Tab-separated table of C-alpha atoms (C1' of nucleotides) in Angstrom:
chain	number	residue	atom	x	y	z
A	1	MET	CA	-5.006	-3.881	35.638
A	2	PRO	CA	-2.838	-4.574	32.577
A	3	ARG	CA	-1.375	-8.056	32.192
A	4	THR	CA	2.087	-6.807	31.505
A	5	ALA	CA	3.845	-4.856	34.298
A	6	ARG	CA	3.804	-1.629	32.249
A	7	LEU	CA	2.594	-0.507	28.890
A	8	ASN	CA	5.180	1.049	26.530
A	9	GLU	CA	5.578	1.627	22.814
A	10	ARG	CA	7.510	-1.587	22.268
A	11	THR	CA	5.061	-3.918	24.056
A	12	ILE	CA	2.202	-2.192	22.247
A	13	ALA	CA	3.890	-2.670	18.866
A	14	GLU	CA	4.622	-6.318	19.637
A	15	ALA	CA	0.990	-6.957	20.609
A	16	ALA	CA	-0.149	-5.172	17.457
A	17	LEU	CA	2.124	-7.371	15.332
A	18	VAL	CA	0.635	-10.522	16.950
A	19	VAL	CA	-2.845	-9.311	16.147
A	20	VAL	CA	-1.958	-8.503	12.452
A	21	ASP	CA	-0.130	-11.761	12.053
A	22	THR	CA	-2.942	-13.902	13.371
A	23	GLU	CA	-6.048	-11.888	12.247
A	24	GLY	CA	-4.898	-9.666	9.418
A	25	ILE	CA	-4.305	-5.934	9.171
A	26	GLY	CA	-8.040	-5.224	9.030
A	27	ALA	CA	-8.405	-6.714	12.508
A	28	LEU	CA	-6.099	-4.258	14.040
A	29	THR	CA	-8.298	-1.746	15.753
A	30	MET	CA	-7.418	0.265	18.925
A	31	ARG	CA	-10.148	-1.643	20.727
A	32	ARG	CA	-8.809	-5.054	19.584
A	33	LEU	CA	-5.233	-3.978	20.422
A	34	ALA	CA	-6.277	-2.844	23.904
A	35	GLU	CA	-8.015	-6.206	24.425
A	36	GLN	CA	-4.839	-8.050	23.429
A	37	LEU	CA	-2.957	-6.126	26.106
A	38	SER	CA	-5.821	-6.511	28.634
A	39	THR	CA	-6.227	-2.798	28.980
A	40	SER	CA	-8.610	-0.098	27.843
A	41	PRO	CA	-8.431	1.437	24.353
A	42	MET	CA	-7.667	4.904	25.834
A	43	ALA	CA	-4.672	3.637	27.786
A	44	LEU	CA	-2.802	3.312	24.460
A	45	TYR	CA	-3.143	6.984	23.785
A	46	HIS	CA	-0.836	7.648	26.682
A	47	HIS	CA	2.085	5.936	24.961
A	48	LEU	CA	1.432	6.729	21.278
A	49	PRO	CA	-0.351	9.786	19.738
A	50	ASP	CA	-2.721	7.843	17.379
A	51	LYS	CA	-3.233	4.672	15.302
A	52	GLU	CA	-0.827	5.814	12.624
A	53	ALA	CA	1.910	5.716	15.271
A	54	VAL	CA	0.988	2.057	16.114
A	55	LEU	CA	1.354	1.053	12.463
A	56	GLU	CA	4.692	2.976	12.286
A	57	ALA	CA	6.008	1.196	15.363
A	58	VAL	CA	5.035	-2.110	13.904
A	59	ALA	CA	7.026	-1.274	10.723
A	60	GLN	CA	10.108	-0.425	12.811
A	61	LEU	CA	9.798	-3.848	14.473
A	62	LEU	CA	9.663	-5.583	11.102
A	63	LEU	CA	12.588	-3.621	9.723
A	64	ALA	CA	14.661	-4.454	12.803
A	65	GLU	CA	14.205	-8.118	11.843
A	66	VAL	CA	16.082	-7.607	8.677
A	67	GLU	CA	19.584	-9.100	9.245
A	68	ALA	CA	22.717	-6.968	8.735
A	69	PRO	CA	25.415	-9.237	7.196
A	70	PRO	CA	28.918	-9.283	8.753
A	71	PRO	CA	31.466	-6.920	7.144
A	72	GLY	CA	33.983	-8.069	4.549
A	73	LEU	CA	31.756	-10.073	2.216
A	74	GLY	CA	31.856	-7.948	-0.960
A	75	TRP	CA	28.997	-5.708	-2.105
A	76	GLN	CA	27.006	-8.195	-4.166
A	77	GLU	CA	26.960	-10.885	-1.481
A	78	THR	CA	26.134	-8.353	1.173
A	79	LEU	CA	23.229	-6.934	-0.799
A	80	ARG	CA	21.992	-10.344	-1.793
A	81	ARG	CA	21.734	-11.279	1.908
A	82	ILE	CA	20.027	-8.136	2.857
A	83	MET	CA	17.470	-8.475	0.048
A	84	ARG	CA	16.824	-12.180	0.944
A	85	SER	CA	16.440	-11.258	4.574
A	86	ALA	CA	13.948	-8.476	3.808
A	87	ARG	CA	11.985	-10.901	1.672
A	88	ALA	CA	12.058	-13.545	4.423
A	89	VAL	CA	10.758	-11.009	6.973
A	90	ALA	CA	7.860	-10.184	4.536
A	91	LEU	CA	7.041	-13.824	3.998
A	92	ARG	CA	7.063	-14.418	7.736
A	93	HIS	CA	4.628	-11.566	8.263
A	94	PRO	CA	2.535	-11.549	5.019
A	95	HIS	CA	-0.314	-9.528	6.580
A	96	ALA	CA	2.035	-6.847	8.002
A	97	ALA	CA	4.458	-6.567	5.052
A	98	SER	CA	2.520	-3.753	3.360
A	99	LEU	CA	3.601	-1.638	6.341
A	100	ILE	CA	7.254	-1.878	5.281
A	101	ALA	CA	6.300	0.015	2.096
A	102	ARG	CA	4.606	2.739	4.048
A	103	PHE	CA	7.234	3.572	6.668
A	104	PRO	CA	10.928	3.874	6.108
A	105	PRO	CA	13.402	2.704	8.681
A	106	ARG	CA	13.823	5.225	11.454
A	107	THR	CA	15.077	3.597	14.745
A	108	PRO	CA	18.790	2.500	14.965
A	109	ASP	CA	17.782	-1.147	15.034
A	110	ALA	CA	15.719	-0.666	11.917
A	111	LEU	CA	18.588	1.132	10.220
A	112	ALA	CA	21.220	-1.497	10.929
A	113	PHE	CA	20.771	-3.300	7.660
A	114	VAL	CA	20.819	0.093	5.792
A	115	GLU	CA	24.086	0.946	7.421
A	116	ALA	CA	25.542	-2.416	6.431
A	117	GLY	CA	24.467	-2.051	2.862
A	118	PHE	CA	25.754	1.453	2.518
A	119	ARG	CA	29.151	0.426	3.925
A	120	SER	CA	29.553	-2.437	1.521
A	121	PHE	CA	28.904	-0.083	-1.410
A	122	ARG	CA	31.385	2.461	-0.147
A	123	ALA	CA	34.015	-0.198	0.618
A	124	ALA	CA	33.671	-1.433	-2.936
A	125	GLY	CA	34.531	2.034	-4.200
A	126	PHE	CA	31.060	3.363	-5.154
A	127	SER	CA	30.682	7.065	-4.712
A	128	PRO	CA	28.147	8.370	-2.229
A	129	SER	CA	25.963	9.341	-5.105
A	130	SER	CA	26.229	5.947	-6.789
A	131	THR	CA	25.470	4.350	-3.379
A	132	ALA	CA	22.248	6.431	-3.029
A	133	THR	CA	21.154	5.445	-6.537
A	134	ALA	CA	21.848	1.776	-5.999
A	135	TYR	CA	19.896	1.836	-2.734
A	136	ARG	CA	17.008	3.557	-4.471
A	137	ILE	CA	16.898	0.753	-7.075
A	138	LEU	CA	17.141	-2.011	-4.535
A	139	VAL	CA	14.455	-0.600	-2.346
A	140	GLY	CA	12.297	-0.288	-5.425
A	141	TYR	CA	12.893	-3.918	-6.356
A	142	SER	CA	12.260	-5.136	-2.845
A	143	LEU	CA	9.022	-3.126	-2.313
A	144	GLY	CA	7.732	-3.883	-5.732
A	145	THR	CA	8.516	-7.642	-5.454
A	146	GLN	CA	6.575	-7.624	-2.114
A	147	ASP	CA	3.518	-5.930	-3.751
A	148	VAL	CA	3.686	-8.484	-6.555
A	149	GLU	CA	4.290	-11.626	-4.416
A	150	LEU	CA	2.117	-10.928	-1.432
A	151	GLY	CA	-0.538	-8.835	-3.091
A	152	GLY	CA	-1.167	-11.857	-5.409
A	153	TYR	CA	-0.640	-9.433	-8.210
A	154	PHE	CA	-0.104	-12.180	-10.785
A	155	ALA	CA	-2.219	-14.774	-9.160
A	156	THR	CA	-5.356	-12.706	-10.072
A	157	HIS	CA	-4.007	-11.630	-13.393
A	158	PRO	CA	-6.888	-11.999	-15.914
A	159	ALA	CA	-4.727	-13.873	-18.348
A	160	THR	CA	-4.153	-16.556	-15.810
A	161	ARG	CA	-7.876	-17.317	-15.732
A	162	SER	CA	-9.972	-19.014	-18.407
A	163	PRO	CA	-11.092	-16.469	-21.029
A	164	ASN	CA	-14.572	-14.955	-20.941
A	165	GLY	CA	-16.209	-16.124	-24.164
A	166	SER	CA	-19.335	-14.084	-24.062
A	167	LEU	CA	-20.542	-12.939	-27.458
A	168	ASP	CA	-21.344	-9.294	-26.976
A	169	GLN	CA	-17.766	-8.684	-25.781
A	170	PRO	CA	-14.878	-10.276	-27.753
A	171	SER	CA	-12.781	-12.643	-25.824
A	172	THR	CA	-9.657	-11.219	-24.183
A	173	ASP	CA	-7.589	-13.777	-26.048
A	174	ARG	CA	-8.545	-12.260	-29.358
A	175	ILE	CA	-7.784	-8.668	-28.549
A	176	LEU	CA	-4.779	-9.374	-26.291
A	177	PRO	CA	-3.091	-12.502	-27.715
A	178	THR	CA	0.298	-11.893	-26.047
A	179	VAL	CA	-1.302	-11.327	-22.699
A	180	ALA	CA	-2.994	-14.638	-23.153
A	181	GLU	CA	0.296	-16.261	-24.045
A	182	ILE	CA	2.418	-14.759	-21.338
A	183	GLY	CA	-0.125	-14.343	-18.528
A	184	PRO	CA	-0.255	-17.921	-17.327
A	185	LEU	CA	3.607	-17.907	-17.030
A	186	LEU	CA	3.541	-15.002	-14.530
A	187	ALA	CA	2.111	-17.017	-11.695
A	188	ALA	CA	3.742	-20.331	-12.747
A	189	GLY	CA	7.341	-20.105	-11.668
A	190	ASP	CA	9.026	-20.791	-8.402
A	191	PRO	CA	8.838	-17.499	-6.407
A	192	ASP	CA	12.279	-18.118	-4.761
A	193	GLN	CA	13.911	-18.589	-8.093
A	194	GLU	CA	12.124	-15.701	-9.747
A	195	PHE	CA	13.222	-13.460	-6.918
A	196	GLU	CA	16.853	-14.590	-7.334
A	197	HIS	CA	16.694	-14.138	-10.982
A	198	GLY	CA	15.424	-10.596	-10.794
A	199	LEU	CA	18.002	-9.895	-8.228
A	200	ASP	CA	20.820	-11.070	-10.560
A	201	ILE	CA	19.494	-8.748	-13.225
A	202	VAL	CA	19.321	-5.738	-10.871
A	203	LEU	CA	22.805	-6.419	-9.437
A	204	THR	CA	24.287	-6.911	-12.890
A	205	GLY	CA	22.802	-3.602	-14.023
A	206	ILE	CA	24.283	-1.803	-11.010
A	207	GLU	CA	27.726	-3.308	-11.642
A	208	ALA	CA	27.571	-2.442	-15.343
A	209	ILE	CA	26.366	1.181	-15.128
A	210	LEU	CA	27.310	2.791	-11.761
A	211	PRO	CA	30.684	4.501	-11.709
A	212	ARG	CA	33.265	3.857	-8.998
A	213	GLU	CA	35.323	6.574	-7.362
B	1	MET	CA	-32.843	12.276	-8.801
B	2	PRO	CA	-29.250	11.637	-9.891
B	3	ARG	CA	-27.471	14.454	-11.750
B	4	THR	CA	-26.259	12.045	-14.543
B	5	ALA	CA	-28.880	10.262	-16.697
B	6	ARG	CA	-27.926	6.897	-15.335
B	7	LEU	CA	-25.513	5.494	-12.816
B	8	ASN	CA	-23.007	2.933	-13.897
B	9	GLU	CA	-19.635	1.518	-12.881
B	10	ARG	CA	-17.774	3.846	-15.101
B	11	THR	CA	-19.418	7.063	-13.919
B	12	ILE	CA	-19.102	5.957	-10.286
B	13	ALA	CA	-15.390	5.158	-10.806
B	14	GLU	CA	-14.775	8.585	-12.528
B	15	ALA	CA	-16.584	10.348	-9.589
B	16	ALA	CA	-14.492	8.397	-7.095
B	17	LEU	CA	-11.304	9.337	-8.881
B	18	VAL	CA	-12.319	13.084	-8.744
B	19	VAL	CA	-12.876	12.792	-4.952
B	20	VAL	CA	-9.618	10.972	-4.411
B	21	ASP	CA	-7.704	13.508	-6.590
B	22	THR	CA	-9.123	16.534	-4.904
B	23	GLU	CA	-9.613	15.421	-1.349
B	24	GLY	CA	-7.293	12.368	-0.909
B	25	ILE	CA	-7.909	8.687	-0.562
B	26	GLY	CA	-9.112	8.995	3.050
B	27	ALA	CA	-12.007	11.215	1.913
B	28	LEU	CA	-13.410	8.562	-0.320
B	29	THR	CA	-16.413	7.142	1.583
B	30	MET	CA	-19.507	5.633	0.103
B	31	ARG	CA	-21.372	8.585	1.577
B	32	ARG	CA	-19.096	11.170	0.007
B	33	LEU	CA	-19.113	9.354	-3.230
B	34	ALA	CA	-22.819	9.256	-3.396
B	35	GLU	CA	-22.901	13.017	-2.604
B	36	GLN	CA	-20.532	13.660	-5.501
B	37	LEU	CA	-23.031	11.856	-7.792
B	38	SER	CA	-26.039	13.571	-6.272
B	39	THR	CA	-27.479	10.216	-5.154
B	40	SER	CA	-27.858	8.150	-2.052
B	41	PRO	CA	-25.142	5.868	-0.719
B	42	MET	CA	-27.197	2.824	-1.150
B	43	ALA	CA	-27.784	3.489	-4.827
B	44	LEU	CA	-24.127	2.643	-5.469
B	45	TYR	CA	-24.614	-0.900	-4.206
B	46	HIS	CA	-26.908	-1.608	-7.131
B	47	HIS	CA	-23.909	-1.168	-9.489
B	48	LEU	CA	-20.913	-2.415	-7.440
B	49	PRO	CA	-20.874	-5.092	-4.712
B	50	ASP	CA	-18.841	-3.105	-2.167
B	51	LYS	CA	-16.284	-0.370	-1.566
B	52	GLU	CA	-13.398	-2.691	-2.581
B	53	ALA	CA	-14.997	-2.803	-6.053
B	54	VAL	CA	-15.049	0.938	-6.175
B	55	LEU	CA	-11.293	1.123	-5.453
B	56	GLU	CA	-10.621	-1.704	-8.090
B	57	ALA	CA	-12.627	0.284	-10.639
B	58	VAL	CA	-10.583	3.433	-9.976
B	59	ALA	CA	-7.386	1.402	-10.447
B	60	GLN	CA	-8.646	0.105	-13.814
B	61	LEU	CA	-9.324	3.760	-14.821
B	62	LEU	CA	-5.739	4.772	-13.924
B	63	LEU	CA	-4.185	1.758	-15.639
B	64	ALA	CA	-6.095	2.522	-18.808
B	65	GLU	CA	-4.404	5.965	-18.810
B	66	VAL	CA	-1.033	4.263	-19.308
B	67	GLU	CA	-0.218	4.814	-23.035
B	68	ALA	CA	0.647	1.784	-25.265
B	69	PRO	CA	3.489	2.869	-27.582
B	70	PRO	CA	3.070	2.218	-31.317
B	71	PRO	CA	4.596	-1.067	-32.653
B	72	GLY	CA	8.085	-1.279	-34.225
B	73	LEU	CA	10.081	0.728	-31.705
B	74	GLY	CA	12.451	-1.875	-30.343
B	75	TRP	CA	11.933	-3.402	-26.835
B	76	GLN	CA	14.087	-0.884	-24.836
B	77	GLU	CA	12.299	2.168	-26.268
B	78	THR	CA	8.897	0.550	-25.929
B	79	LEU	CA	9.396	-0.375	-22.338
B	80	ARG	CA	10.982	3.011	-21.577
B	81	ARG	CA	7.888	4.764	-22.862
B	82	ILE	CA	5.546	2.443	-20.926
B	83	MET	CA	7.474	2.977	-17.741
B	84	ARG	CA	7.518	6.788	-18.158
B	85	SER	CA	3.811	6.839	-18.924
B	86	ALA	CA	2.950	4.761	-15.858
B	87	ARG	CA	5.046	7.168	-13.761
B	88	ALA	CA	3.286	10.125	-15.404
B	89	VAL	CA	-0.058	8.641	-14.433
B	90	ALA	CA	1.051	8.206	-10.872
B	91	LEU	CA	2.377	11.808	-10.703
B	92	ARG	CA	-0.938	13.102	-12.092
B	93	HIS	CA	-2.857	11.173	-9.466
B	94	PRO	CA	-0.574	11.148	-6.427
B	95	HIS	CA	-3.410	10.358	-3.964
B	96	ALA	CA	-4.733	7.529	-6.069
B	97	ALA	CA	-1.409	6.009	-7.223
B	98	SER	CA	-1.276	3.516	-4.290
B	99	LEU	CA	-4.327	1.688	-5.881
B	100	ILE	CA	-2.187	0.778	-8.885
B	101	ALA	CA	-0.038	-1.370	-6.462
B	102	ARG	CA	-3.141	-3.021	-5.070
B	103	PHE	CA	-4.981	-4.045	-8.257
B	104	PRO	CA	-3.467	-5.608	-11.367
B	105	PRO	CA	-4.768	-4.623	-14.823
B	106	ARG	CA	-7.945	-6.480	-15.578
B	107	THR	CA	-9.980	-4.709	-18.229
B	108	PRO	CA	-8.985	-4.638	-21.898
B	109	ASP	CA	-8.221	-1.002	-21.830
B	110	ALA	CA	-6.085	-1.422	-18.717
B	111	LEU	CA	-4.204	-4.302	-20.355
B	112	ALA	CA	-3.406	-2.396	-23.570
B	113	PHE	CA	-0.014	-1.368	-22.385
B	114	VAL	CA	0.766	-4.801	-20.988
B	115	GLU	CA	0.045	-6.330	-24.450
B	116	ALA	CA	2.280	-3.744	-26.132
B	117	GLY	CA	5.121	-4.507	-23.756
B	118	PHE	CA	4.847	-8.270	-24.078
B	119	ARG	CA	4.736	-7.929	-27.861
B	120	SER	CA	7.927	-5.872	-27.992
B	121	PHE	CA	9.794	-8.419	-25.908
B	122	ARG	CA	8.523	-11.340	-28.105
B	123	ALA	CA	9.368	-9.398	-31.326
B	124	ALA	CA	12.914	-8.926	-29.915
B	125	GLY	CA	13.349	-12.663	-29.583
B	126	PHE	CA	12.867	-13.038	-25.803
B	127	SER	CA	11.261	-16.316	-24.919
B	128	PRO	CA	7.751	-16.352	-23.206
B	129	SER	CA	9.518	-17.275	-19.878
B	130	SER	CA	12.075	-14.395	-20.251
B	131	THR	CA	9.274	-12.032	-21.091
B	132	ALA	CA	7.449	-13.020	-17.919
B	133	THR	CA	10.574	-12.452	-15.795
B	134	ALA	CA	11.308	-9.102	-17.466
B	135	TYR	CA	7.788	-8.003	-16.832
B	136	ARG	CA	8.036	-9.064	-13.178
B	137	ILE	CA	11.181	-6.970	-12.726
B	138	LEU	CA	9.726	-3.923	-14.498
B	139	VAL	CA	6.506	-4.022	-12.477
B	140	GLY	CA	8.589	-4.325	-9.324
B	141	TYR	CA	10.678	-1.294	-10.307
B	142	SER	CA	7.640	0.701	-11.199
B	143	LEU	CA	5.598	-0.019	-8.079
B	144	GLY	CA	8.728	0.314	-5.861
B	145	THR	CA	9.624	3.701	-7.311
B	146	GLN	CA	6.084	4.859	-6.720
B	147	ASP	CA	6.216	3.855	-3.093
B	148	VAL	CA	9.421	5.605	-2.690
B	149	GLU	CA	8.664	8.739	-4.600
B	150	LEU	CA	4.999	9.373	-3.579
B	151	GLY	CA	5.174	7.833	-0.190
B	152	GLY	CA	7.994	10.319	0.640
B	153	TYR	CA	10.035	7.360	1.570
B	154	PHE	CA	13.299	9.274	1.405
B	155	ALA	CA	12.025	12.692	2.288
B	156	THR	CA	11.326	11.442	5.791
B	157	HIS	CA	14.465	9.319	6.064
B	158	PRO	CA	15.952	10.022	9.544
B	159	ALA	CA	19.463	10.653	7.976
B	160	THR	CA	17.985	13.465	5.948
B	161	ARG	CA	17.143	15.369	9.167
B	162	SER	CA	19.456	16.970	11.548
B	163	PRO	CA	20.880	14.486	14.070
B	164	ASN	CA	19.338	14.094	17.468
B	165	GLY	CA	22.087	15.043	19.922
B	166	SER	CA	20.549	14.166	23.187
B	167	LEU	CA	22.872	12.758	25.809
B	168	ASP	CA	21.108	9.639	27.150
B	169	GLN	CA	20.903	8.249	23.604
B	170	PRO	CA	23.949	8.387	21.410
B	171	SER	CA	23.553	10.364	18.264
B	172	THR	CA	22.600	8.411	15.182
B	173	ASP	CA	25.612	9.795	13.457
B	174	ARG	CA	27.949	7.987	15.820
B	175	ILE	CA	26.236	4.532	15.459
B	176	LEU	CA	25.307	4.813	11.816
B	177	PRO	CA	27.999	6.992	10.195
B	178	THR	CA	27.361	5.743	6.596
B	179	VAL	CA	23.560	6.355	7.014
B	180	ALA	CA	24.520	9.870	8.063
B	181	GLU	CA	26.742	10.253	5.004
B	182	ILE	CA	24.377	8.796	2.309
B	183	GLY	CA	20.956	9.689	3.787
B	184	PRO	CA	20.940	13.352	2.718
B	185	LEU	CA	21.675	12.341	-0.855
B	186	LEU	CA	18.676	10.151	-1.084
B	187	ALA	CA	16.267	13.021	-1.257
B	188	ALA	CA	18.605	15.479	-2.990
B	189	GLY	CA	18.633	14.398	-6.645
B	190	ASP	CA	16.230	15.236	-9.454
B	191	PRO	CA	13.423	12.621	-9.276
B	192	ASP	CA	13.068	12.404	-13.131
B	193	GLN	CA	16.789	11.858	-13.597
B	194	GLU	CA	16.876	9.275	-10.714
B	195	PHE	CA	14.047	7.483	-12.390
B	196	GLU	CA	15.749	7.309	-15.743
B	197	HIS	CA	19.056	6.302	-14.214
B	198	GLY	CA	17.418	3.341	-12.391
B	199	LEU	CA	15.600	2.428	-15.582
B	200	ASP	CA	18.858	2.313	-17.500
B	201	ILE	CA	20.241	-0.016	-14.928
B	202	VAL	CA	17.230	-2.339	-15.079
B	203	LEU	CA	17.089	-2.430	-18.781
B	204	THR	CA	20.876	-3.049	-18.978
B	205	GLY	CA	20.521	-5.991	-16.561
B	206	ILE	CA	17.649	-7.499	-18.627
B	207	GLU	CA	19.706	-7.076	-21.839
B	208	ALA	CA	22.744	-8.708	-20.249
B	209	ILE	CA	21.067	-11.680	-18.493
B	210	LEU	CA	17.871	-12.761	-20.208
B	211	PRO	CA	18.308	-15.352	-22.927
B	212	ARG	CA	16.781	-14.962	-26.388
B	213	GLU	CA	15.043	-17.742	-28.336
C	1	DA	C1'	1.473	9.856	35.884
C	2	DC	C1'	-1.357	6.554	34.257
C	3	DC	C1'	-5.651	4.644	33.333
C	4	DT	C1'	-10.905	4.624	32.758
C	5	DG	C1'	-16.135	4.886	30.786
C	6	DA	C1'	-19.079	7.393	28.322
C	7	DA	C1'	-19.858	9.914	24.494
C	8	DC	C1'	-19.154	12.116	19.624
C	9	DA	C1'	-18.919	12.039	14.983
C	10	DC	C1'	-18.122	9.149	11.894
C	11	DC	C1'	-17.739	4.333	8.909
C	12	DG	C1'	-19.589	0.164	5.487
C	13	DT	C1'	-23.418	-2.352	4.841
C	14	DT	C1'	-28.199	-4.813	5.821
C	15	DC	C1'	-32.978	-4.405	5.684
C	16	DA	C1'	-37.581	-3.285	4.577
C	17	DA	C1'	-39.885	-0.316	1.860
C	18	DG	C1'	-41.005	2.564	-1.890
C	19	DT	C1'	-41.633	3.547	-7.390
D	1	DA	C1'	-35.182	-2.462	-12.105
D	2	DC	C1'	-33.640	1.070	-9.460
D	3	DC	C1'	-33.512	3.945	-5.691
D	4	DT	C1'	-34.417	5.382	-0.711
D	5	DG	C1'	-34.232	6.223	4.824
D	6	DA	C1'	-33.563	4.309	8.875
D	7	DA	C1'	-30.969	1.274	11.465
D	8	DC	C1'	-26.940	-1.866	12.958
D	9	DA	C1'	-22.571	-2.824	14.363
D	10	DC	C1'	-18.734	-0.977	14.183
D	11	DC	C1'	-14.573	2.801	13.917
D	12	DG	C1'	-10.723	6.483	15.910
D	13	DT	C1'	-10.511	9.865	19.111
D	14	DT	C1'	-12.140	13.707	22.720
D	15	DC	C1'	-13.472	14.593	27.188
D	16	DA	C1'	-14.216	14.780	31.999
D	17	DA	C1'	-13.188	12.042	35.591
D	18	DG	C1'	-10.895	8.832	38.592
D	19	DT	C1'	-6.392	6.956	41.362
DNA sequence: ACCTGAACACCGTTCAAGT
DNA sequence: ACCTGAACACCGTTCAAGT
């Protein structure tokens, strides 16, 4: 007898998110998920076709957490808020964030912030085509930043470690002096500030290049 | 008896890349990889600690394929070439490209393009800190674009499909009109041109915002 | 309609053994 | 030092059966 009155896609996705948040994405198996819901693994297959669909449902849950700013704020402020909110969701769910890069928003709730962003671009006079290009770039910056920040991309950068001084292989410092100089700085800065700084640059580029109608 | 004279990390990584390129990342198992090398699964563990190390080695192989431009080109042209080369590698190995987002460059060969990029920023007068910020943004744009282009992020965008007109659930077009307007454009453009356009915007933002020494 | 237990065809990896 | 075969503790998913 399941603990919840009835199993459905939403309750399954919520349970999956709990498992991923607390035990990591690797711990999410159909058996573990069934256990979390006090049911049998096979019960899940009556509500979702396969594990891929579970992951997709979790992604929609996360995307629905991204806040859509109120109308009338101006495109830069609107997009700044959306980007910050998306990053906040990823930081709240570090083990689940990789799913956001794998599944685009599909449900109406998950598309709410997309609608808000598109509207602010259109209201500011950007053409539909410019709006699409700007969205592409911002999605790219958002997903790329997540990879970098949560994947520990720079934390494990070789130049941030002490050089390997073995004799049969020349030290990295000697072949790659600029990597040795810049590498330590990559992991050094305040992540919030770095994110804002990069966002400034991207928004400035959009303002400078994209034509209005 | 192994087909190659001797097993080592490089030959294992090369065989793994062949399997991933031809059969997809899901087909890469230790058993399948051993088969490809005409050896037993357990032989691999004498050269690499686990499967994660195999994936990491494949990533280094891919990153080493990114071409380092010759010196003296100016920072914008240098970075343009690096970004194009990274994208070309990803498009040549679409099934393996996700590994680039998971593992940073570590070996000297894989770091060659990073060194070239850092040098061109420094030669143009960007401070070490500005260089690190610019690298962060460009890595973000590169990885994000890969997610978007190869993950079919926009190809499966709901707004790019015909609307669901069922009666018990209002059509997406009515709740999300701007998603309906812009969505189809996201998958429509020429990917090469879109990439270049986004790159223009990012480089323009870097030029406009980042301080020189 | 919804749930179940047993089974199938896989995994990555450990172990004890071979040369 | 390098490789092997058998085994362990898992997977996702199919199937036949239950209510």
